[in-house]
Amino acid sequence: EKKYDYIFKLILIGSSGVGKSSILQRYVQKIFNTEYTCTIGVDFFMKTINIRDKSIKLQLWDTAGTEKFKSITTGYYRGANAAFVVFDLTSKPSFDSVSEWIENYYKYSNPDSEKHVVLIGNKSDLKENREITQEQIDSFVMNNKIKYFETSAKNGENIDECFYFIAEKLMNDLEEKEFENNINDKNDVINDENLKKNKIDIIGGKRCCF
Ligand code: GTP
Ligand code: MG
């Protein structure tokens, strides 16, 4: 039996060491590990959350940032409803490669599905080591028209919020579509009834109603 109303596939991408696995560990298991264990290929997490009266199952795919796993990881972009593109606020190179990660998401996810990107600047707790200015981030976010969160897997800042944001956005989009389909269905029914009525009128030899 289905125990959820919606299911969404979300992927985390971005350079090695930016904290993708740490973000997911914090979000799902509520733990933080200072030791760095590089992800091999892909890893998978699951979490169900409630928004309004709906339960939403999140399939969370953690990918390795290392170039050598690229051919494996990009295979998992397909069918993703959204991508979190993560960079490390203390590493300029990780920010510089964000565009490339976004392009790859567009390239390897389904060509016909809608794409959502959320940019994550992680390690916000390391304020003294920050290498990217607010202006640099603001202009990137404005130019690319994407949502941005500043997170810390260490202290938990904005971790729940960024997942909640995308789950709610995807859910709203679906509900809007369902609503539109409903209206279209109703219009179809009304048209059908008109047709039927006209047909009966004609068969009965009566005057048509218009
Ligand atoms: P790959 O699997 O190689 O792609 O790396 P990753 O993006 O999964 O990075 P991972 O989560 O393994 O984190 C790398 C290192 O950064 C680890 O030593 C973490 O403890 C540390 N780290 C992750 N997030 C944070 C954070 O928010 N604050 C601080 N201070 N350290 C963090
Ligand atoms: Mg990892």
Tab-separated table of C-alpha atoms in Angstrom, residues 20 22 45 50 61 65-66 73 82 88 94 100 118 125 134 142 147 161 175 187-188 197 202-203 210:
chain	number	residue	atom	x	y	z
A	20	LYS	CA	27.169	16.815	-0.072
A	22	SER	CA	27.526	15.634	5.206
A	45	PHE	CA	19.025	8.164	1.285
A	50	ASN	CA	4.797	16.243	5.800
A	61	TRP	CA	20.834	10.695	-4.346
A	65	GLY	CA	32.301	14.951	-6.859
A	66	THR	CA	35.479	13.371	-8.175
A	73	THR	CA	27.157	9.669	-11.422
A	82	ALA	CA	15.544	18.820	-8.862
A	88	ASP	CA	31.998	25.177	-0.346
A	94	SER	CA	34.255	24.863	-5.953
A	100	GLU	CA	29.616	23.417	-15.156
A	118	VAL	CA	18.866	25.023	-5.879
A	125	ASP	CA	30.030	28.017	10.095
A	134	GLN	CA	28.070	37.986	-1.003
A	142	MET	CA	20.351	36.790	-10.176
A	147	LYS	CA	17.159	29.860	-5.355
A	161	GLU	CA	14.797	24.530	5.100
A	175	GLU	CA	-1.141	20.425	-7.423
A	187	ASN	CA	-14.836	21.433	-19.657
A	188	ASP	CA	-14.629	18.226	-21.665
A	197	LYS	CA	-28.066	16.956	-26.102
A	202	ILE	CA	-31.575	16.076	-34.021
A	203	ILE	CA	-32.543	12.398	-33.743
A	210	PHE	CA	-28.819	26.744	-31.290
